[in-house]
Coordinates of C-alpha atoms in Angstrom, one line a residue:
Chain O
M892 CA 33.9 -4.2 1.0
T893 CA 32.9 -6.5 3.7
H894 CA 33.2 -5.2 7.2
P895 CA 33.6 -7.9 9.9
G896 CA 30.6 -6.7 11.8
E897 CA 28.4 -6.2 8.8
E898 CA 28.6 -9.5 7.1
A899 CA 25.1 -10.5 6.1
H900 CA 24.1 -13.8 7.6
H901 CA 21.0 -15.7 7.2
G902 CA 19.3 -15.8 10.6
G903 CA 15.8 -17.1 11.2
E904 CA 15.3 -18.3 7.6
S905 CA 11.7 -18.8 6.7
A906 CA 12.1 -21.1 3.8
D907 CA 8.3 -21.8 3.7
A908 CA 7.5 -18.2 3.0
G909 CA 10.0 -18.1 0.2
W910 CA 12.4 -15.4 1.6
A911 CA 15.4 -15.2 3.8
L912 CA 15.8 -12.7 6.6
E913 CA 19.0 -10.8 6.2
T914 CA 20.2 -8.8 9.1
S915 CA 23.6 -8.1 10.5
E916 CA 25.0 -9.4 13.8
A917 CA 24.3 -6.0 15.4
A918 CA 20.6 -6.4 14.7
R919 CA 18.2 -6.7 17.7
S920 CA 14.8 -8.1 17.6
Y921 CA 11.6 -6.9 19.3
P922 CA 8.4 -8.8 19.5
V923 CA 5.2 -7.1 18.4
R924 CA 2.5 -9.0 20.2
T925 CA 0.5 -6.5 22.2
E926 CA -0.5 -2.9 21.8
A927 CA 2.1 -1.9 24.5
D928 CA 4.8 -3.4 22.2
L929 CA 4.0 -0.7 19.7
L930 CA 5.3 1.9 22.1
T931 CA 8.3 -0.1 23.3
V932 CA 9.3 -0.6 19.7
R933 CA 9.0 3.2 18.9
H934 CA 11.2 4.0 21.9
A935 CA 13.8 1.4 20.7
V936 CA 13.8 2.8 17.2
R937 CA 14.1 6.4 18.6
D938 CA 17.1 5.4 20.8
A939 CA 18.8 3.6 17.9
T940 CA 18.4 6.5 15.5
E941 CA 19.6 8.9 18.1
E942 CA 22.7 6.8 18.8
L943 CA 23.4 6.5 15.1
G944 CA 23.4 10.3 14.8
F945 CA 20.2 10.9 12.8
S946 CA 19.0 14.5 12.8
L947 CA 15.8 15.2 14.7
V948 CA 13.7 15.3 11.6
D949 CA 15.2 12.0 10.3
Q950 CA 14.7 10.4 13.7
T951 CA 11.0 11.4 13.5
R952 CA 10.8 10.0 10.0
V953 CA 12.2 6.6 10.9
V954 CA 10.2 6.3 14.2
T955 CA 7.0 7.1 12.3
A956 CA 7.8 4.6 9.5
A957 CA 8.5 2.0 12.2
S958 CA 5.2 2.8 13.9
E959 CA 3.3 2.3 10.6
L960 CA 5.1 -1.0 9.9
V961 CA 4.7 -2.6 13.3
R962 CA 1.0 -1.5 13.5
N963 CA 0.5 -3.1 10.2
A964 CA 2.1 -6.3 11.4
Y965 CA 0.1 -6.1 14.6
V966 CA -3.3 -5.4 13.1
H967 CA -3.1 -7.3 9.8
G968 CA -0.5 -9.9 10.6
G969 CA -1.7 -10.9 14.0
G970 CA 1.6 -9.8 15.5
G971 CA 5.2 -10.2 14.4
T972 CA 8.8 -9.2 15.0
L973 CA 10.7 -6.0 14.3
F974 CA 14.5 -6.2 13.7
I975 CA 16.4 -3.0 14.3
D976 CA 19.6 -3.2 12.4
P977 CA 22.2 -0.4 12.7
L978 CA 24.3 0.0 9.6
R979 CA 27.8 1.4 10.0
Q980 CA 29.6 1.2 6.7
A981 CA 32.3 3.2 5.1
R982 CA 29.7 4.5 2.6
G983 CA 27.7 5.9 5.5
V984 CA 25.6 5.3 8.6
G985 CA 22.0 4.1 8.4
I986 CA 19.4 2.0 9.9
R987 CA 17.5 -1.0 8.5
L988 CA 14.1 -2.0 9.8
V989 CA 12.8 -5.4 9.1
V990 CA 9.3 -6.3 10.1
T991 CA 8.0 -9.8 9.7
D992 CA 4.6 -11.4 10.5
E993 CA 3.0 -14.7 9.9
G994 CA -0.4 -13.2 9.0
P995 CA -2.5 -13.8 5.9
G996 CA 0.0 -12.0 3.7
I997 CA -0.9 -9.3 1.2
E998 CA -2.4 -10.5 -2.1
D999 CA -0.8 -7.8 -4.0
A1000 CA 2.2 -6.2 -2.3
R1001 CA 2.6 -3.7 -5.1
Q1002 CA -0.9 -2.4 -4.6
A1003 CA -0.4 -2.3 -0.8
I1004 CA 2.1 0.4 -1.0
V1005 CA -0.1 2.6 -3.2
D1006 CA -1.8 5.3 -1.2
G1007 CA -5.4 4.7 -0.3
F1008 CA -5.1 0.9 -0.2
T1009 CA -6.3 -0.5 3.1
T1010 CA -7.9 -3.7 4.3
G1011 CA -8.4 -2.5 7.8
S1012 CA -8.2 0.5 10.0
G1013 CA -5.9 3.4 9.3
L1014 CA -5.9 5.8 6.4
G1015 CA -4.4 3.4 3.9
H1016 CA -1.3 5.5 4.3
G1017 CA 0.4 2.9 6.3
L1018 CA 2.8 1.2 3.9
G1019 CA 2.7 3.8 1.2
G1020 CA 3.5 6.5 3.6
A1021 CA 6.2 4.6 5.4
R1022 CA 7.8 4.0 2.0
R1023 CA 8.2 7.7 1.4
L1024 CA 9.8 8.2 4.8
M1025 CA 12.6 5.7 4.0
H1026 CA 15.3 5.5 1.3
T1027 CA 14.7 1.9 0.3
F1028 CA 11.6 -0.2 0.9
E1029 CA 10.8 -3.7 -0.1
V1030 CA 7.7 -5.8 0.6
H1031 CA 7.8 -9.6 0.4
S1032 CA 4.5 -11.3 0.9
V1033 CA 3.2 -14.8 0.4
P1034 CA -0.5 -15.2 0.8
G1035 CA -1.3 -17.5 3.7
K1036 CA 2.3 -17.4 5.0
G1037 CA 3.1 -13.9 6.0
T1038 CA 4.8 -10.6 5.1
M1039 CA 8.2 -9.2 5.5
V1040 CA 9.0 -5.5 5.0
T1041 CA 12.6 -4.2 4.8
A1042 CA 13.3 -0.5 4.9
V1043 CA 16.5 1.4 5.1
R1044 CA 17.3 5.1 5.8
W1045 CA 20.8 6.6 5.7
T1046 CA 21.8 9.6 7.8
D1047 CA 23.2 11.6 5.0
R1048 CA 21.7 11.3 1.6
Chain E
M1338 CA 47.5 -23.2 3.1
N1339 CA 50.7 -25.0 2.1
R1340 CA 53.6 -25.6 4.4
S1341 CA 56.0 -23.0 3.1
E1342 CA 53.2 -20.3 3.4
A1343 CA 52.5 -21.5 7.0
S1344 CA 56.1 -21.3 8.0
A1345 CA 56.5 -17.9 6.2
R1346 CA 53.5 -16.6 8.1
S1347 CA 54.9 -17.8 11.4
I1348 CA 58.3 -16.2 10.7
L1349 CA 56.5 -12.9 9.8
T1350 CA 54.4 -13.2 12.9
G1351 CA 57.5 -13.6 15.0
V1352 CA 59.2 -10.6 13.3
L1353 CA 56.1 -8.5 13.9
E1354 CA 56.0 -9.4 17.6
R1355 CA 59.6 -8.8 18.2
Q1356 CA 60.2 -5.7 16.1
Q1357 CA 56.8 -4.0 16.3
T1358 CA 58.3 -0.7 17.3
A1359 CA 61.2 -0.9 14.9
I1360 CA 58.8 -1.6 12.0
A1361 CA 56.5 1.3 12.9
E1362 CA 59.5 3.6 13.3
R1363 CA 60.9 2.6 9.9
W1364 CA 57.5 3.0 8.2
V1365 CA 57.2 6.5 9.6
Q1366 CA 60.7 7.3 8.3
V1367 CA 59.9 6.1 4.8
Q1368 CA 56.8 8.2 4.8
M1369 CA 58.6 11.3 6.1
E1370 CA 61.4 10.9 3.6
R1371 CA 58.9 11.1 0.7
G1372 CA 57.2 14.3 1.8
E1373 CA 54.0 13.9 -0.1
V1374 CA 53.4 10.3 1.0
G1375 CA 53.1 11.4 4.6
G1376 CA 50.0 13.3 3.6
G1377 CA 51.1 16.5 5.4
L1378 CA 50.6 14.7 8.7
A1379 CA 52.9 15.6 11.6
E1380 CA 55.5 13.0 12.7
D1381 CA 53.8 12.2 15.9
E1382 CA 50.5 11.6 14.1
L1383 CA 52.1 9.3 11.6
R1384 CA 53.8 7.5 14.5
E1385 CA 50.6 7.0 16.3
E1386 CA 48.9 5.7 13.2
A1387 CA 51.8 3.4 12.4
D1388 CA 51.9 2.0 15.9
A1389 CA 48.2 1.2 15.7
L1390 CA 48.3 -0.4 12.3
V1391 CA 51.5 -2.5 13.0
A1392 CA 50.0 -3.7 16.3
A1393 CA 46.8 -4.6 14.5
L1394 CA 48.7 -6.4 11.8
S1395 CA 50.6 -8.4 14.4
S1396 CA 47.5 -9.4 16.2
G1397 CA 45.7 -10.2 12.9
L1398 CA 48.5 -12.4 11.7
A1399 CA 48.8 -14.2 15.0
G1400 CA 45.1 -15.2 14.7
D1401 CA 43.8 -17.9 12.5
L1402 CA 42.2 -16.0 9.6
P1403 CA 43.7 -16.9 6.3
V1404 CA 46.2 -14.4 4.9
E1405 CA 43.9 -13.3 2.0
R1406 CA 41.1 -12.5 4.4
V1407 CA 42.9 -11.1 7.4
V1408 CA 42.8 -7.4 6.3
A1409 CA 39.2 -7.5 5.4
Q1410 CA 38.0 -9.5 8.4
H1411 CA 40.2 -8.8 11.3
R1412 CA 38.3 -5.9 12.9
Q1413 CA 41.2 -4.1 14.5
L1414 CA 43.3 -4.3 11.3
H1415 CA 40.4 -3.4 9.1
D1416 CA 39.7 -0.3 11.2
A1417 CA 43.3 0.7 11.4
V1418 CA 43.5 0.7 7.6
T1419 CA 40.2 2.5 7.1
D1420 CA 41.1 5.1 9.8
L1421 CA 44.4 5.9 8.0
S1422 CA 42.6 6.4 4.6
M1423 CA 39.7 8.4 6.0
R1424 CA 42.1 10.7 7.8
R1425 CA 44.0 11.3 4.6
A1426 CA 40.8 11.7 2.6
R1427 CA 39.6 14.4 5.0
A1428 CA 43.0 16.1 5.0
G1429 CA 42.9 16.3 1.2
T1430 CA 45.9 14.0 0.5
S1431 CA 46.0 12.8 -3.0
P1432 CA 44.8 9.2 -3.7
T1433 CA 48.2 8.2 -5.0
A1434 CA 50.0 9.4 -1.9
T1435 CA 47.4 7.6 0.2
S1436 CA 48.0 4.3 -1.6
L1437 CA 51.7 4.8 -1.5
A1438 CA 51.6 5.4 2.2
V1439 CA 50.0 2.0 2.8
L1440 CA 52.3 0.3 0.2
S1441 CA 55.4 1.8 1.8
L1442 CA 54.7 -0.4 4.8
K1443 CA 55.9 -3.2 2.6
E1444 CA 59.4 -1.6 2.5
A1445 CA 59.5 -1.3 6.2
L1446 CA 58.4 -4.9 6.8
L1447 CA 60.8 -6.3 4.2
A1448 CA 63.7 -4.4 5.7
C1449 CA 63.0 -5.9 9.1
V1450 CA 62.5 -9.4 7.6
A1451 CA 65.9 -9.0 5.9
E1452 CA 67.6 -8.8 9.2
E1453 CA 66.5 -12.3 10.0
S1454 CA 68.9 -14.8 8.5
L1455 CA 66.7 -16.6 6.0
D1456 CA 67.6 -18.6 2.9
T1457 CA 66.4 -17.4 -0.5
R1458 CA 63.4 -19.7 -0.6
G1459 CA 62.4 -18.6 3.0
S1460 CA 62.8 -14.9 2.1
L1461 CA 60.7 -15.3 -1.0
A1462 CA 57.9 -17.1 0.9
V1463 CA 57.8 -14.3 3.5
A1464 CA 58.0 -11.6 0.8
R1465 CA 55.0 -13.2 -0.8
V1466 CA 53.0 -13.1 2.4
V1467 CA 54.0 -9.5 3.0
N1468 CA 53.0 -8.6 -0.6
R1469 CA 49.5 -10.2 -0.3
L1470 CA 48.9 -8.6 3.1
V1471 CA 50.0 -5.1 2.1
D1472 CA 48.3 -5.2 -1.3
A1473 CA 45.0 -6.1 0.4
A1474 CA 45.5 -3.2 2.8
G1475 CA 46.3 -0.9 -0.2
A1476 CA 43.1 -2.0 -2.0
L1477 CA 41.0 -1.5 1.1
S1478 CA 42.6 1.9 1.7
F1479 CA 41.9 3.0 -1.8
E1480 CA 38.3 2.0 -1.6
T1481 CA 37.9 3.7 1.8
Y1482 CA 39.6 6.8 0.5
V1483 CA 37.1 7.1 -2.4
E1484 CA 34.1 6.5 -0.1
G1485 CA 35.6 9.1 2.3
R1486 CA 35.8 11.7 -0.4
E1487 CA 32.2 10.9 -1.5
E1488 CA 31.1 11.4 2.1
I1489 CA 32.9 14.8 2.2
I1490 CA 31.2 15.8 -1.1
R1491 CA 27.8 14.9 0.3
R1492 CA 28.4 16.9 3.4
Q1493 CA 29.7 19.9 1.5
N1494 CA 26.6 19.6 -0.8
R1495 CA 24.4 19.8 2.2
Q1496 CA 26.3 22.7 3.7
L1497 CA 26.1 24.5 0.4
M1498 CA 22.3 23.9 0.4
E1499 CA 22.0 25.3 3.9
L1500 CA 23.9 28.4 2.8
S1501 CA 21.9 28.8 -0.4
T1502 CA 18.5 28.7 1.4
P1503 CA 18.5 31.5 4.0
V1504 CA 15.3 32.3 5.9
V1505 CA 15.0 36.0 6.5
Q1506 CA 12.6 37.9 8.6
L1507 CA 10.9 40.6 6.5
W1508 CA 8.6 42.0 9.0
R1509 CA 7.1 41.2 12.4
E1510 CA 5.7 37.7 12.1
I1511 CA 6.6 37.5 8.4
L1512 CA 9.4 35.3 7.1
A1513 CA 10.7 34.9 3.5
V1514 CA 12.9 32.2 1.8
P1515 CA 14.3 33.5 -1.5
L1516 CA 15.0 30.3 -3.5
I1517 CA 17.7 30.5 -6.1
G1518 CA 18.6 27.6 -8.4
N1519 CA 17.0 24.2 -8.9
L1520 CA 14.7 22.8 -6.3
D1521 CA 15.3 19.0 -6.1
T1522 CA 14.1 16.7 -3.3
A1523 CA 17.2 17.0 -1.1
R1524 CA 17.1 20.8 -1.4
S1525 CA 13.4 21.1 -0.8
Q1526 CA 13.8 19.1 2.4
V1527 CA 16.4 21.5 3.6
V1528 CA 14.2 24.4 2.7
M1529 CA 11.3 22.9 4.6
E1530 CA 13.3 22.1 7.7
N1531 CA 14.9 25.6 7.8
L1532 CA 11.7 27.3 7.2
L1533 CA 9.7 25.4 9.8
E1534 CA 12.3 25.8 12.4
A1535 CA 12.4 29.6 11.7
I1536 CA 8.6 29.8 12.0
Q1537 CA 8.8 28.1 15.4
E1538 CA 11.7 30.3 16.5
H1539 CA 10.2 33.6 15.4
E1540 CA 6.6 32.6 16.0
A1541 CA 5.9 33.7 12.5
A1542 CA 2.4 33.8 11.1
V1543 CA 3.2 34.0 7.4
A1544 CA 6.0 32.5 5.3
I1545 CA 6.7 33.8 1.9
I1546 CA 8.5 31.4 -0.5
D1547 CA 10.0 33.5 -3.4
I1548 CA 10.8 31.5 -6.5
T1549 CA 12.0 34.4 -8.7
G1550 CA 15.4 32.6 -8.8
V1551 CA 14.1 29.2 -9.7
P1552 CA 14.8 28.7 -13.4
T1553 CA 12.1 26.1 -14.2
V1554 CA 9.0 24.8 -12.4
D1555 CA 8.0 21.3 -13.4
T1556 CA 5.7 18.8 -11.8
S1557 CA 8.2 17.7 -9.2
V1558 CA 9.2 21.2 -8.2
A1559 CA 5.5 22.1 -7.8
Q1560 CA 5.0 19.0 -5.7
H1561 CA 7.9 20.1 -3.4
L1562 CA 6.4 23.6 -3.1
M1563 CA 3.0 22.1 -2.2
Q1564 CA 4.5 19.9 0.4
T1565 CA 6.3 22.8 2.0
V1566 CA 3.1 24.9 2.0
K1567 CA 1.2 22.0 3.6
A1568 CA 3.8 21.6 6.3
V1569 CA 3.8 25.3 7.0
R1570 CA 0.0 25.1 7.5
L1571 CA 0.3 22.2 9.8
M1572 CA 2.5 24.4 12.0
G1573 CA -0.4 26.9 12.1
A1574 CA 1.1 29.5 9.8
D1575 CA 0.1 30.8 6.3
C1576 CA 2.2 30.5 3.2
V1577 CA 2.4 32.8 0.1
I1578 CA 4.4 31.9 -3.0
S1579 CA 5.9 34.9 -4.9
G1580 CA 8.0 35.5 -7.9
I1581 CA 5.9 33.6 -10.4
R1582 CA 7.1 34.9 -13.7
P1583 CA 4.8 34.8 -16.8
G1584 CA 6.8 32.0 -18.3
I1585 CA 6.5 29.9 -15.2
A1586 CA 2.8 30.6 -14.9
Q1587 CA 2.5 29.4 -18.5
T1588 CA 4.3 26.1 -17.7
I1589 CA 2.2 25.6 -14.6
V1590 CA -1.0 25.9 -16.7
Q1591 CA 0.4 23.7 -19.5
L1592 CA 1.5 21.0 -17.1
G1593 CA -1.9 21.1 -15.5
I1594 CA -0.3 21.6 -12.0
D1595 CA -3.0 22.5 -9.5
L1596 CA -1.8 25.3 -7.3
S1597 CA -5.3 26.3 -6.3
G1598 CA -5.6 26.7 -2.5
I1599 CA -2.1 28.2 -2.5
Q1600 CA -1.8 32.0 -2.4
T1601 CA 0.5 33.1 -5.2
R1602 CA 1.8 36.6 -6.0
A1603 CA 3.8 38.0 -8.9
T1604 CA 6.4 39.8 -6.8
L1605 CA 7.9 39.6 -3.3
A1606 CA 6.5 43.1 -2.6
D1607 CA 3.0 42.0 -3.5
A1608 CA 3.5 38.9 -1.3
L1609 CA 4.6 41.1 1.6
E1610 CA 1.5 43.3 1.3
T1611 CA -0.6 40.1 1.3
A1612 CA 1.2 38.8 4.3
M1613 CA 0.8 42.1 6.2
G1614 CA -3.0 41.9 5.5
L1615 CA -3.0 38.3 6.8
T1616 CA -1.3 39.3 10.0
G1617 CA -3.6 42.3 10.5
Q1618 CA -0.7 44.7 10.0
R1619 CA -0.7 47.7 7.6
A1620 CA 2.1 48.5 5.4
P1621 CA 3.5 52.0 6.2
Y1622 CA 3.0 52.9 2.5
A1623 CA 1.6 50.9 -0.4
P1624 CA 4.3 49.4 -2.6
E1625 CA 4.6 51.1 -5.9
H1626 CA 3.7 49.0 -8.9
P1627 CA 5.9 49.4 -11.9
Chain L
M881 CA -15.0 -0.2 12.7
S882 CA -12.4 -3.0 12.9
P883 CA -12.2 -5.3 16.0
Y884 CA -8.8 -3.7 16.7
R885 CA -10.2 -0.3 17.1
E886 CA -13.1 -1.6 19.2
G887 CA -10.6 -3.3 21.5
A888 CA -8.3 -0.2 21.6
R889 CA -11.2 2.0 22.6
A890 CA -11.9 0.1 25.8
R891 CA -9.6 2.2 28.0
V892 CA -10.2 5.5 29.7
S893 CA -8.3 8.7 28.9
T894 CA -5.9 9.9 31.6
V895 CA -5.3 13.3 30.0
P896 CA -6.8 16.1 32.0
I897 CA -9.3 18.4 30.2
L898 CA -9.7 21.9 31.5
R899 CA -12.7 24.0 30.8
L900 CA -12.2 27.8 30.2
G901 CA -15.6 29.3 29.5
D902 CA -16.9 27.6 26.4
V903 CA -13.5 26.3 25.4
L904 CA -12.0 22.9 26.4
V905 CA -8.3 22.9 26.8
T906 CA -6.0 19.9 26.9
G907 CA -2.4 19.1 26.1
L908 CA -0.6 15.9 25.1
L909 CA 2.8 14.8 26.3
G910 CA 5.5 12.9 24.5
E911 CA 3.6 10.4 22.4
L912 CA 0.2 8.8 22.3
D913 CA -0.5 5.2 22.1
D914 CA -3.4 4.1 20.0
S915 CA -5.9 3.5 22.8
S916 CA -5.1 6.8 24.6
A917 CA -5.6 8.7 21.3
L918 CA -9.0 7.1 20.8
A919 CA -10.0 7.5 24.5
L920 CA -9.1 11.1 24.4
A921 CA -11.0 11.8 21.2
E922 CA -14.0 10.0 22.7
E923 CA -13.9 11.9 26.0
L924 CA -13.5 15.2 24.3
T925 CA -16.5 14.5 22.0
A926 CA -18.5 13.6 25.1
R927 CA -17.4 16.7 26.9
I928 CA -18.2 19.0 24.0
A929 CA -21.8 17.7 24.0
Q930 CA -22.1 17.7 27.8
D931 CA -20.5 21.2 28.4
G932 CA -21.9 22.7 25.3
A933 CA -18.3 23.7 24.4
R934 CA -17.8 25.9 21.3
G935 CA -14.1 25.2 20.9
V936 CA -11.4 22.7 21.7
L937 CA -7.7 23.6 22.0
L938 CA -5.4 20.6 21.8
D939 CA -1.8 21.6 22.6
I940 CA 0.6 19.2 20.9
S941 CA 3.8 21.2 21.3
R942 CA 5.3 18.3 23.3
V943 CA 4.2 15.5 21.0
D944 CA 7.2 14.1 19.2
I945 CA 5.5 11.7 16.8
I946 CA 2.2 11.5 15.0
D947 CA 1.6 8.6 12.8
S948 CA -1.4 7.8 10.5
F949 CA -3.4 6.3 13.3
V950 CA -3.2 9.3 15.6
A951 CA -3.7 11.6 12.7
R952 CA -6.9 9.8 11.8
A953 CA -8.1 10.1 15.5
L954 CA -7.4 13.8 15.3
M955 CA -9.4 14.2 12.0
E956 CA -12.3 12.1 13.4
L957 CA -12.3 14.2 16.5
S958 CA -12.4 17.4 14.4
T959 CA -15.3 16.1 12.3
M960 CA -17.3 15.0 15.3
A961 CA -16.7 18.3 17.0
Q962 CA -17.9 20.1 13.9
L963 CA -21.1 18.0 13.9
L964 CA -21.6 19.1 17.5
G965 CA -21.0 22.8 16.6
A966 CA -17.5 23.1 18.0
R967 CA -14.1 24.0 16.4
V968 CA -11.0 22.0 17.2
I969 CA -7.6 23.7 17.0
V970 CA -4.4 21.7 17.1
A971 CA -1.7 24.0 18.4
G972 CA 2.1 24.0 18.4
M973 CA 3.0 21.1 16.1
R974 CA 6.7 20.6 16.0
P975 CA 8.6 21.0 12.7
P976 CA 9.7 17.4 12.5
V977 CA 6.2 16.2 13.1
A978 CA 4.8 18.5 10.4
I979 CA 7.4 17.4 7.9
T980 CA 6.8 13.7 8.6
L981 CA 3.0 14.0 8.3
V982 CA 3.3 15.8 4.9
E983 CA 5.7 13.1 3.6
L984 CA 3.3 10.4 4.9
G985 CA 0.7 12.1 2.7
I986 CA -1.5 13.4 5.6
E987 CA -2.6 17.0 5.6
L988 CA -5.0 16.7 8.6
T989 CA -7.8 17.9 6.3
G990 CA -10.4 19.7 8.2
V991 CA -8.3 20.2 11.3
E992 CA -7.5 23.8 12.2
T993 CA -3.9 24.5 13.3
A994 CA -2.3 27.3 15.3
L995 CA 1.3 28.2 16.0
N996 CA 1.0 27.8 19.7
A997 CA -1.6 27.6 22.5
E998 CA -1.8 31.4 22.8
E999 CA -2.6 31.9 19.1
G1000 CA -5.0 29.0 19.2
M1001 CA -6.9 30.5 22.1
A1002 CA -6.9 33.9 20.3
S1003 CA -8.5 32.3 17.2
L1004 CA -11.2 30.7 19.5
G1005 CA -12.0 34.2 20.6
W1006 CA -9.9 34.4 23.8
R1007 CA -7.8 37.6 23.8
Q1008 CA -5.3 38.6 26.3
S1009 CA -6.8 41.4 28.3
D1010 CA -5.3 44.9 27.6
A1011 CA -5.3 45.6 31.3
L1012 CA -2.8 42.9 32.0
P1013 CA 0.8 43.4 31.1
A1014 CA 1.6 41.3 28.1
E1015 CA 4.2 38.5 28.5
P1016 CA 7.4 39.7 26.9
R1017 CA 8.1 37.6 23.8
A1018 CA 11.1 35.4 23.8

C-alpha cells in the first residue's frame, strides 16, 4: 500500500557514488560538520523517537545507534548528513536513520560491521554495535566517494 | 481519461456535493439493516464514520487525481478508509463484514445517482466510476484490516510476554525471575527490561534468573542469558542463574557454551542461599537438601 | 591516538569534582559530549595523582545515553586510575543505558559498578555512621 505521505522519492541522488538516497517527504536533514553537531543530532533523534511513541529503552537504542553512526561519519567521513525519517505506515510506526558522508569510503563494508573492526578511534563497536540496536541495517560504500548507512527500527517488533 | 469517464466523474462529483448527507444517511441505513455489516458499532458511530468518508470522497473526486489513484493517494480519503477498517479490526468485526461495509457504500451511492435523470449510457458510465472507486476502497480496507489484526496480535504477544515474566522479590535486596517457556530474542528483551527496572525500583543487590521452566538451552538462549547477566552487572547488582537441570548442563557442555564467570546453581533454594551470602544476610535456617 | 581525539581533548572539564577524604566524587548530568568526557577523564586522573585519592565515585544516574566513545573514556579512566592505585566506581546506571551498552557489545570491562551513589561509597569504605539516623528507604 502506498500512503500519500510515505511515497519514496529520490531526493539528493548521488549518482557518482552509485546509490540513491531514499527518504520520505517527512524526512528532515541535519548537518554533521562539527563536534557540537553530534549533540544536536542526538537531541533531534531523541525528540523524534519520543514523538513517534518509542519506549524509553527503544529511544535509548535509537539515539545511541545514531550517535555511533554520526560519529563515524564525522571522524572517518570528514562530516556528512543525517536524515531522520519518521515512518508511519499501517504496518507500524518506526524511524529510519540515513547517514551519508563523502569521505574515503569503507573498503569492505561487510567487514566494517563486524565487531572489532576499526580504522580510527572508538572500540570498533561503532557500526557493528549500531547494527544490533536497529532492526534493519545497510551499508553502501564506494571507496573514494563516500558511505551511506541506512538503519530502521520499529516501535513494536 | 476519456470524455464519458470525465463527464461521469463530474456528474458523480455533483451528486456527492449536493447529496453528501443523504448518501451518508443511506449508507448507515444499509449497514444497520444488515446487522453484522455494521460491525456492532452504534448508529451514531457509523454516522460519524460515514460523514467523514463521504466528505473525503467528495473532496477527493473534486480534486485532479485520476479515479484509479484517488483512494490510495488522497490523504483524507485514504485515512477515512483506513480508520474505518482499523476500528473494525480492533472491535473484532469479521473481515467479510468489514469489506461488505465498505462495498455497501456502492449501493448508497448508486441509489442517489439513480435519482438523477440520466440516460442508460450516462448511468453506466457513472456506475463504472463508482465501482472502481468503491472497489479500490474495499481493497485498501481489507489490506488495512489484515495489518490492523497483525498489529493487535503483536501487541497481545507482548502483553502475554509481560505477564509470563513476573519479577518477584524473594528477600530484602533479592529478586527472582522464574522463566517458563522458550526464551527468544523478543522475550529475553522483555525479561531484561523488567528485571533491570525492578532492580532499580527495589534497589536490589542480587537478581536470580530461574530457568527450571525453560525446556531447552541452546547457544542463542545462553547468549540471551549472558546479556541479561551483563546488563544486571552494569547496574551494579549481582546475578545468579538457577534451575540448571542435569540435561541442560549436559547440553551446555556439549555445545561448548561458556557460562564461566556466571554463578549458577541447581535449585532456586540454593540460589537464594548464595544470594543471601552475597548480600551479607543469613538465612534463618539452612534449606534442606533432598 | 587519532587527531580527532587530540582535538577533542583540548577543552577543560566543567564538571565539579568533590573530595571526601581519599575519595573523589563527581556526577554527570544528561549526556556527555566527546570532549567533556575526555576532559573529565583527564582531570580525574590528574586529581587522583595530585590528591593521592584511593577511590573515585562517578554518579551516572542522570546520564541518559552512553555510546562506545564515552564507554571507552570510562574504561580508560578506570585503567589509568588502577595504575595510580585507585578504584573507579560507576554508580546508578539507568536500565535503558545498561541494556543498550550490552547490545552494543560493551561490558565496561574492568569498571566497577554500584547500584547507586550510596552503595558505591559503601564499597569504597564509606559507611553511614550508626549514630546518625538512617534515611528511610523509598
